[in-house]
Coordinates of C-alpha atoms in Angstrom, one line a residue:
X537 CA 90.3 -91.2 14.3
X538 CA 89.5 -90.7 9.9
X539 CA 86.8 -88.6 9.3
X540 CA 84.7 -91.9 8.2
X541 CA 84.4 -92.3 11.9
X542 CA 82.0 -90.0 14.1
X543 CA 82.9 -89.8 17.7
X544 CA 79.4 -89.0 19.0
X545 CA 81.0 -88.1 22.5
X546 CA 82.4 -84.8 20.7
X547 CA 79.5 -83.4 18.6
X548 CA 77.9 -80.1 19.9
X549 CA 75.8 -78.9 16.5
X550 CA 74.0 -81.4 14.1
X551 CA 72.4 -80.1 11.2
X552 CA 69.9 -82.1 9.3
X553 CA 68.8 -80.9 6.3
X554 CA 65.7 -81.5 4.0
X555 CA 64.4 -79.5 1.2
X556 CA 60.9 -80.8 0.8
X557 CA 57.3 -81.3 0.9
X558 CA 54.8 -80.6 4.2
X559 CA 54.7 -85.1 3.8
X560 CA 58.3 -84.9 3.4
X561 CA 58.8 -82.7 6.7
X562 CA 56.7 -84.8 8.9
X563 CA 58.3 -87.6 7.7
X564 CA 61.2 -86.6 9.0
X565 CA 60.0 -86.2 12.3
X566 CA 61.3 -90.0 13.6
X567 CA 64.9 -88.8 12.7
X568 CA 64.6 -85.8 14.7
X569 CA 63.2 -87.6 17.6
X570 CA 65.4 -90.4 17.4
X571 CA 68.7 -87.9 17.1
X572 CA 67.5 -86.2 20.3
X573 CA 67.2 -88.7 22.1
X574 CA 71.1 -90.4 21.1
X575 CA 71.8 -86.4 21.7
X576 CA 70.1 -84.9 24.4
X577 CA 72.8 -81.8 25.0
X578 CA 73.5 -81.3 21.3
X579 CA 72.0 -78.5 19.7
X580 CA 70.0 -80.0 16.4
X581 CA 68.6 -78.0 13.8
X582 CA 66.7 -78.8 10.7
X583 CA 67.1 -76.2 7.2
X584 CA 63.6 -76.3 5.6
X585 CA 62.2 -74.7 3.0
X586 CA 60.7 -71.6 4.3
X587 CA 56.8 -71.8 3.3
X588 CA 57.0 -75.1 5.0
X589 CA 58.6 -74.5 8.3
X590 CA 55.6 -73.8 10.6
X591 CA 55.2 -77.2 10.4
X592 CA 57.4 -78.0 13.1
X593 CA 56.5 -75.0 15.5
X594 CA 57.0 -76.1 18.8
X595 CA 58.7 -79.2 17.9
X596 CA 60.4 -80.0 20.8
X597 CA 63.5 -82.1 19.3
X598 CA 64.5 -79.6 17.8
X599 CA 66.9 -76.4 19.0
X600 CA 66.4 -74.2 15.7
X601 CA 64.2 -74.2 12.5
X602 CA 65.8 -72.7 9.7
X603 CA 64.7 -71.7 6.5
X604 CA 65.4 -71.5 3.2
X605 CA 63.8 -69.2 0.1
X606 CA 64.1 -70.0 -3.5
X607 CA 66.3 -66.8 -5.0
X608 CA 69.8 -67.6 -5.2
X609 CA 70.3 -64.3 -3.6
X610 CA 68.9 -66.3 -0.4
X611 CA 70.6 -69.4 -0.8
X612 CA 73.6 -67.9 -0.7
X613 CA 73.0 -65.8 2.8
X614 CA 71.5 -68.9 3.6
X615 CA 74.8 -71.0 3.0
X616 CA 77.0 -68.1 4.5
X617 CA 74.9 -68.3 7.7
X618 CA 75.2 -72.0 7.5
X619 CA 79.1 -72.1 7.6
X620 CA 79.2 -69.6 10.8
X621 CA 77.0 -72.2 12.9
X622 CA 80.6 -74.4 12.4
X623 CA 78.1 -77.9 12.5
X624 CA 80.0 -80.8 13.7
X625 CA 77.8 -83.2 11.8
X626 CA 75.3 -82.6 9.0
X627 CA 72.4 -84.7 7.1
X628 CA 70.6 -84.4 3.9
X629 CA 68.0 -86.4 4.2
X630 CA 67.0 -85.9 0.8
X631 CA 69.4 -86.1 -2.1
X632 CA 68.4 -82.8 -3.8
X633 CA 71.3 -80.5 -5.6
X634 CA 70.5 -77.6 -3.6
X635 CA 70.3 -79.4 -0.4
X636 CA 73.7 -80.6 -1.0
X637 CA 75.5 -77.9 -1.7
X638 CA 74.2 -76.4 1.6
X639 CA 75.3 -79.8 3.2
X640 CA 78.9 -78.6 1.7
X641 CA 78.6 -75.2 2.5
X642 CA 78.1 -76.1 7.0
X643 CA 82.2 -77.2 6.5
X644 CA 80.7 -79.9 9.0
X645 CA 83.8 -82.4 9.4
X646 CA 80.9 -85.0 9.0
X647 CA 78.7 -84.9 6.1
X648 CA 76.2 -87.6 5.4
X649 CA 74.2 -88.4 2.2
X650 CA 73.9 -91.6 0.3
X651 CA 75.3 -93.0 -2.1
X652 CA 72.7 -92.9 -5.0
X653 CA 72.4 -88.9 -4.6
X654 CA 74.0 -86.0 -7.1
X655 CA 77.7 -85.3 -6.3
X656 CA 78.1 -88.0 -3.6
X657 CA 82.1 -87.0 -3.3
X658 CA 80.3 -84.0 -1.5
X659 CA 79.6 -86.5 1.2
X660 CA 82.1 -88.7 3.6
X661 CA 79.6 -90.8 4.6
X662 CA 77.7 -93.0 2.3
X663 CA 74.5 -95.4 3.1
X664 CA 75.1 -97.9 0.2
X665 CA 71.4 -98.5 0.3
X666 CA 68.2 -98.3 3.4
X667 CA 66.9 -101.6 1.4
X668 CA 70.4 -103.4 2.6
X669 CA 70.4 -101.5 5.6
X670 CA 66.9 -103.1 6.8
X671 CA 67.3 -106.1 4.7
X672 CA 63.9 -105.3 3.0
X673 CA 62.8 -105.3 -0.3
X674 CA 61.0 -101.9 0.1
X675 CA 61.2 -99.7 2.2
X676 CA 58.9 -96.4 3.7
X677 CA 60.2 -93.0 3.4
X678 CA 61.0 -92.1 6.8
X679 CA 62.5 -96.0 6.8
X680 CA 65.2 -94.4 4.3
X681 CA 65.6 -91.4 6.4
X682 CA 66.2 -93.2 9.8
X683 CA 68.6 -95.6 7.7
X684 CA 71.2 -92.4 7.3
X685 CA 71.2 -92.1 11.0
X686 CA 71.6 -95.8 11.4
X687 CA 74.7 -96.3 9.1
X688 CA 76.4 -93.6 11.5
X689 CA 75.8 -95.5 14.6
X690 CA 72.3 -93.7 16.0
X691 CA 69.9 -96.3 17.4
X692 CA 66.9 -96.3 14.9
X693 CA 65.5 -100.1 15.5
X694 CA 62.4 -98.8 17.0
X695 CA 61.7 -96.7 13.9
X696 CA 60.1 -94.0 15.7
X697 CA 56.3 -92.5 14.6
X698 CA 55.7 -89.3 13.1
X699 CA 54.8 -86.8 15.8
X700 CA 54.2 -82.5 15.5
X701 CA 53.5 -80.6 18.1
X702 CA 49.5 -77.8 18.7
X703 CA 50.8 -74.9 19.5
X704 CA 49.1 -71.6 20.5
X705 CA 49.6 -70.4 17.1
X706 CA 47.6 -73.0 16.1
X707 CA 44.8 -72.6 18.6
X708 CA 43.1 -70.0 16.8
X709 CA 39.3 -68.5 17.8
X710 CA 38.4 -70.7 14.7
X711 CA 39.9 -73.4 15.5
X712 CA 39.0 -73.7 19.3
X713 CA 35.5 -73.5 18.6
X714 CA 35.5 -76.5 16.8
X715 CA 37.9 -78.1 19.8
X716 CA 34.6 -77.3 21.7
X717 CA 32.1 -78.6 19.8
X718 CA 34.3 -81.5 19.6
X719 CA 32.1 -84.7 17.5
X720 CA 34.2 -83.8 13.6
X721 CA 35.7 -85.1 11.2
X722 CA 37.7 -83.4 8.3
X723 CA 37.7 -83.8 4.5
X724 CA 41.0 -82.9 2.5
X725 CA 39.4 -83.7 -1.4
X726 CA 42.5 -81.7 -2.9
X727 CA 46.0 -82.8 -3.9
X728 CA 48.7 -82.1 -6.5
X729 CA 48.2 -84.3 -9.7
X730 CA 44.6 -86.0 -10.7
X731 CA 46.7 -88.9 -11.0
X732 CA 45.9 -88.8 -7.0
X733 CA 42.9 -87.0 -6.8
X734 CA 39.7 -88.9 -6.1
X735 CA 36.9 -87.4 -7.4
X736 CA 35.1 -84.8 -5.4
X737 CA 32.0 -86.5 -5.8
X738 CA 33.1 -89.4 -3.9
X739 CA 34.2 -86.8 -1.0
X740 CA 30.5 -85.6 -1.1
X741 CA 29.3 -89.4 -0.6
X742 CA 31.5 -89.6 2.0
X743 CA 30.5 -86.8 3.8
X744 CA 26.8 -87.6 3.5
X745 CA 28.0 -91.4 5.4
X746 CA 29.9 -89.3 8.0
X747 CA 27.2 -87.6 9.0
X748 CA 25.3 -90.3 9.3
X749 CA 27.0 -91.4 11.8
X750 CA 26.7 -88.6 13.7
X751 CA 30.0 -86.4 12.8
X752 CA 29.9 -82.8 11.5
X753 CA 31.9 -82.1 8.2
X754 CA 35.2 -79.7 7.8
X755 CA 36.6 -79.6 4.4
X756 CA 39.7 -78.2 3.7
X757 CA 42.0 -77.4 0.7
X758 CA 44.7 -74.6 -0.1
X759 CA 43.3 -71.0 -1.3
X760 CA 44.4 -72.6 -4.9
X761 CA 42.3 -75.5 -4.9
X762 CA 39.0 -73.5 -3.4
X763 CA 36.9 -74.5 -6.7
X764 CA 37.2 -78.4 -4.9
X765 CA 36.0 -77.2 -1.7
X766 CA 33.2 -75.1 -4.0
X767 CA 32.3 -78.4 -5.8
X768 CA 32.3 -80.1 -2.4
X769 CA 29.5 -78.7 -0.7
X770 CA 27.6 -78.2 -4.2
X771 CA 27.6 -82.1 -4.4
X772 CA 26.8 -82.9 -1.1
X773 CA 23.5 -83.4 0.2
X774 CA 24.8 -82.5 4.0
X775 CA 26.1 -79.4 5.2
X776 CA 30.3 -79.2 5.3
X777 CA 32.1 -76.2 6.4
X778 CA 35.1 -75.4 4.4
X779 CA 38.6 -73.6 5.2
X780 CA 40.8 -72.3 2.3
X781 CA 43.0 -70.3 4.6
X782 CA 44.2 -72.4 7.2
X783 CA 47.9 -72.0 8.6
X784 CA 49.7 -75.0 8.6
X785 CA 49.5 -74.9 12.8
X786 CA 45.9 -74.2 12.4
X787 CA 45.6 -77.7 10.3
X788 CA 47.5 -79.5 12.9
X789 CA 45.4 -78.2 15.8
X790 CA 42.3 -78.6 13.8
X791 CA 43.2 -81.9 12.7
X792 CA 44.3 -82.9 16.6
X793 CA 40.6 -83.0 17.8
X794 CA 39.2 -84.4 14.7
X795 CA 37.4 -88.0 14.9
X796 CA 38.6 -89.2 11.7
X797 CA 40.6 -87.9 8.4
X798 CA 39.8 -88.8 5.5
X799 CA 42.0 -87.8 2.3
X800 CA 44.3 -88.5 -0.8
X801 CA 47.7 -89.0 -0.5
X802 CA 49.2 -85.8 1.0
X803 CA 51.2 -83.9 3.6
X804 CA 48.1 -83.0 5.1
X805 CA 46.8 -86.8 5.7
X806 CA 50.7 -86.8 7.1
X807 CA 49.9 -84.5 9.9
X808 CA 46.9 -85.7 11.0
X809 CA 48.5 -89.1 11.1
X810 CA 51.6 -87.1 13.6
X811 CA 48.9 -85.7 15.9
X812 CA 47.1 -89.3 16.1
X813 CA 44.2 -89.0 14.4
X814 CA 43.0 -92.0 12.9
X815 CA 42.6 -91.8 9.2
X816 CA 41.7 -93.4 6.1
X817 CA 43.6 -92.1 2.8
X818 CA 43.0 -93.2 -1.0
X819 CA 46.1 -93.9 -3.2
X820 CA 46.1 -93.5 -6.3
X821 CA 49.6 -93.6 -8.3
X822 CA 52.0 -93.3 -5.7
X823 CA 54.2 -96.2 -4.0
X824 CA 51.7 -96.8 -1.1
X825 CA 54.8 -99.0 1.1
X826 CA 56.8 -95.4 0.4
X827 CA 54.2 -92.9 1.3
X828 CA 51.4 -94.5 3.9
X829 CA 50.7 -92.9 7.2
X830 CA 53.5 -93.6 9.6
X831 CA 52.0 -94.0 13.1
X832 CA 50.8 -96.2 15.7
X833 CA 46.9 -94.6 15.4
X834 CA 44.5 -96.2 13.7
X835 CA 44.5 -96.0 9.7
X836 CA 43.7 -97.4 6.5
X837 CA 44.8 -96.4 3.1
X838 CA 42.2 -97.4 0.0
X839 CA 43.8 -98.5 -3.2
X840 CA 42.6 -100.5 -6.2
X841 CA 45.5 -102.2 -7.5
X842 CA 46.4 -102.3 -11.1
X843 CA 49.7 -103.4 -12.8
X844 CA 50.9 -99.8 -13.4
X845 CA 51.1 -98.3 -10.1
X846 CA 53.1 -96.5 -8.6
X847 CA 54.1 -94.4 -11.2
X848 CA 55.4 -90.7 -11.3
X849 CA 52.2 -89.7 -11.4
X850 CA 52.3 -86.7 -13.5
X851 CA 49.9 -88.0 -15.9
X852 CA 48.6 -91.6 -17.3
X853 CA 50.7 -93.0 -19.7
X854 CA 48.5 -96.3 -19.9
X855 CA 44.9 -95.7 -19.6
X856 CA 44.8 -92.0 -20.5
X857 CA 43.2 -91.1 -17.5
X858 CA 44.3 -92.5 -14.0
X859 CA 42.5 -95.6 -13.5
X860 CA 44.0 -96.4 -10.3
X861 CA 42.3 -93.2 -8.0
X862 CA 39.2 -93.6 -10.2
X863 CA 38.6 -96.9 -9.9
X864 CA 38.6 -96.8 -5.9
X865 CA 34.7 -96.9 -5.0
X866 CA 33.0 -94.9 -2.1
X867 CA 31.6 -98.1 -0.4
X868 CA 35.5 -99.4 0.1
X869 CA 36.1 -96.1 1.9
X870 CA 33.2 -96.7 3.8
X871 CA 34.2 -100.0 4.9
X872 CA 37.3 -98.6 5.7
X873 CA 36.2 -95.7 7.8
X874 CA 33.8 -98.9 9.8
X875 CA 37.2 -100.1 10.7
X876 CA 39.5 -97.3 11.9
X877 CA 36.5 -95.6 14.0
X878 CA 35.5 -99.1 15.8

C-alpha cells in the first residue's frame, strides 16, 4: 500500500484541523459528524483556535478539542504536543499557512489539503477541486470541507447539517429564565465590515414588527460592538433587552429556545442555524451560495442583488458605500420573517 492510499481499517487518531472563524467552526460540524460516523472507534480531534473553541463544548463527535493561541511561543508547544498524539491521518480544512505547518508537524502518514492551498508538497493528498468533486459550479463552504473527506473515500453524499450541542455551561441563570419565559426572538445587528452590516435602524423596525406579533426582543452583539446594541434600543419604539457578554455556549443555548433569528451574515446566525432555529439573515457583500445557513430548519437569507457582489468586502470599491446591505429594505425582511415562522 503507497501512502496515496488510506487503509481506513488501520486508523486509530484523525486529526482535523481548522484555524478559523465561529461560521467557519460550525461549518465544520458536517465533517465531524460524517467522520464519526465512517469512524466510530477512532479517536477524532479538531485543533481550533483557542478563543473559538467553546463552540463545540459537548460536541459529541468529537474525542478532543484543542486549541491553538496566536504567539509563536504557543504554536510551537502546540506543534510539539501535536507530533506526540502520532495522528494516523490529518485534515486542514482550511488552507491557511499556520494550519499547515501544524498539519506537517502531526508526522501523520496521511496528510490531506487541497491542491489550490500554500505549500501543497506539505500534503499527500490533494482534492484537485470540491467544484469537480460535486460536479457544481459553486459550491457552499462546508460543501468544500465534506469534499476533502470525500476524495479520501469517507461517505459525504448526504452532506450532513450543521449541528452544536446546549451544554450546562451554557444554561446559565440568565439564560434559563428566558428558556422559561420561552415566546423570543433574538436580534444580532453587529458584524465585522459595514460592507455587511445593515443598518441598525432597520434592526429597530424589525424589532418593532416582532413584537407585534407577539415575541419579546433579545439583542445581542460582542462587548466591542455595545454602541450597536446602545443605538438599538435608542431607535426602537419597543423594548429589547440586550447582552454584550454572552459566552459562546450561552449564545447557543439562548439561541436554542429562540422563535426566530434574525441577523447579518455571521458565525452567530451559523449557530442558531446548528441548534435549529429558524432564521432570516441579510447579505450584503459576501458569496451568499458560500456562506448561507446550512440546515434543514427553516430560513431565509435577504439580499438585493447588484452586479458587484460578492466581493471581499472590506470596503466598496464601486459605489463608495455598500450598496448591496443598504439597499435591502425592512419590508423584504418582513416578508421574509412571514415565511420562516408560518
Amino acid at each position: 500500500m503507497s501512502d496515496r492510499d488510506i487503509d481506513w481499517s488501520k486508523v486509530n487518531r484523525v486529526l482535523v484541523v481548522k484555524l478559523r472563524s465561529i461560521g467557519d467552526t460550525v461549518l465544520a460540524t458536517p465533517s465531524l459528524i460524517a467522520l464519526r460516523r465512517f469512524l466510530p472507534n477512532a479517536q477524532i480531534d479538531i485543533l481550533l483556535e483557542d478563543w473559538v473553541a467553546p463552540v463545540l463544548d459537548g460536541f459529541d463527535a468529537v474525542d478532543n478539542v484543542l486549541t491553538v493561541g496566536k504567539s509563536t511561543a504557543n504554536r510551537l508547544k502546540t506543534a510539539l504536543d501535536l507530533r506526540r498524539r502520532k495522528y494516523d491521518v490529518a485534515f486542514n480544512l482550511h488552507g491557511g499557512t499556520t494550519a499547515t505547518m501544524l498539519v506537517r508537524a502531526t508526522g501523520a502518514r496521511h496528510r490531506v489539503g487541497a491542491a489550490s492551498y500554500q505549500y501543497p508538497f506539505l500534503y499527500n493528498h490533494l482534492l484537485s477541486s470540491a467544484l469537480d468533486y460535486w460536479g457544481q459550479e459553486s459550491t457552499h463552504s462546508t460543501e468544500q470541507q465534506l469534499a476533502l473527506l470525500g476524495f479520501v473515500g469517507i461517505p459525504v453524499e448526504d452532506r450532513p447539517k450543521t449541528r452544536l450541542v446546549v451544554t450546562e455551561n451554557g444554561r446559565t441563570a440568565r439564560v434559563s429564565e428566558w428558556h422559561e419565559r420561552g415566546n423570543y426572538t433574538i436580534l444580532h445587528p453587529g458584524t465585522a465590515f459595514a460592507t455587511k452590516q445593515w443598518p441598525t435602524e432597520n434592526f429597530a423596525r424589525t424589532a418593532e414588527f416582532l413584537t407585534e406579533k407577539g415575541l419579546n426582543i433579545i439583542g445581542i452583539a460582542s462587548k466591542a460592538e455595545n454602541s450597536v446594541l446602545q443605538e438599538l434600543t435608542r431607535d426602537s419604539k419597543v423594548p429589547i433587552t440586550t447582552f454584550d457578554d454572552l459566552t459562546l455556549p450561552e449564545i447557543t443555548a439562548l439561541a436554542s429556545k429562540a422563535k426566530v433569528f434574525v441577523g447579518n451574515d455571521s458565525g452567530i446566525a451559523h449557530i442558531a442555524a446548528a441548534v435549529g432555529t429558524p432564521s432570516v439573515v441579510v447579505f450584503g457583500s459576501s458569496n451568499r451560495n458560500h456562506w448561507r445557513p446550512w440546515t434543514d430548519a427553516p430560513n431565509e437569507i435577504v439580499f438585493e442583488p447588484v452586479p458587484c457582489q460578492p466581493c471581499p468586502g472590506y470596503t466598496c470599491e464601486v459605489f463608495g458605500e455598500p450598496k448591496c446591505i443598504l439597499s435591502v429594505t425592512p419590508s423584504a425582511v418582513f416578508t421574509a420573517l412571514e415565511r420562516v415562522l408560518s
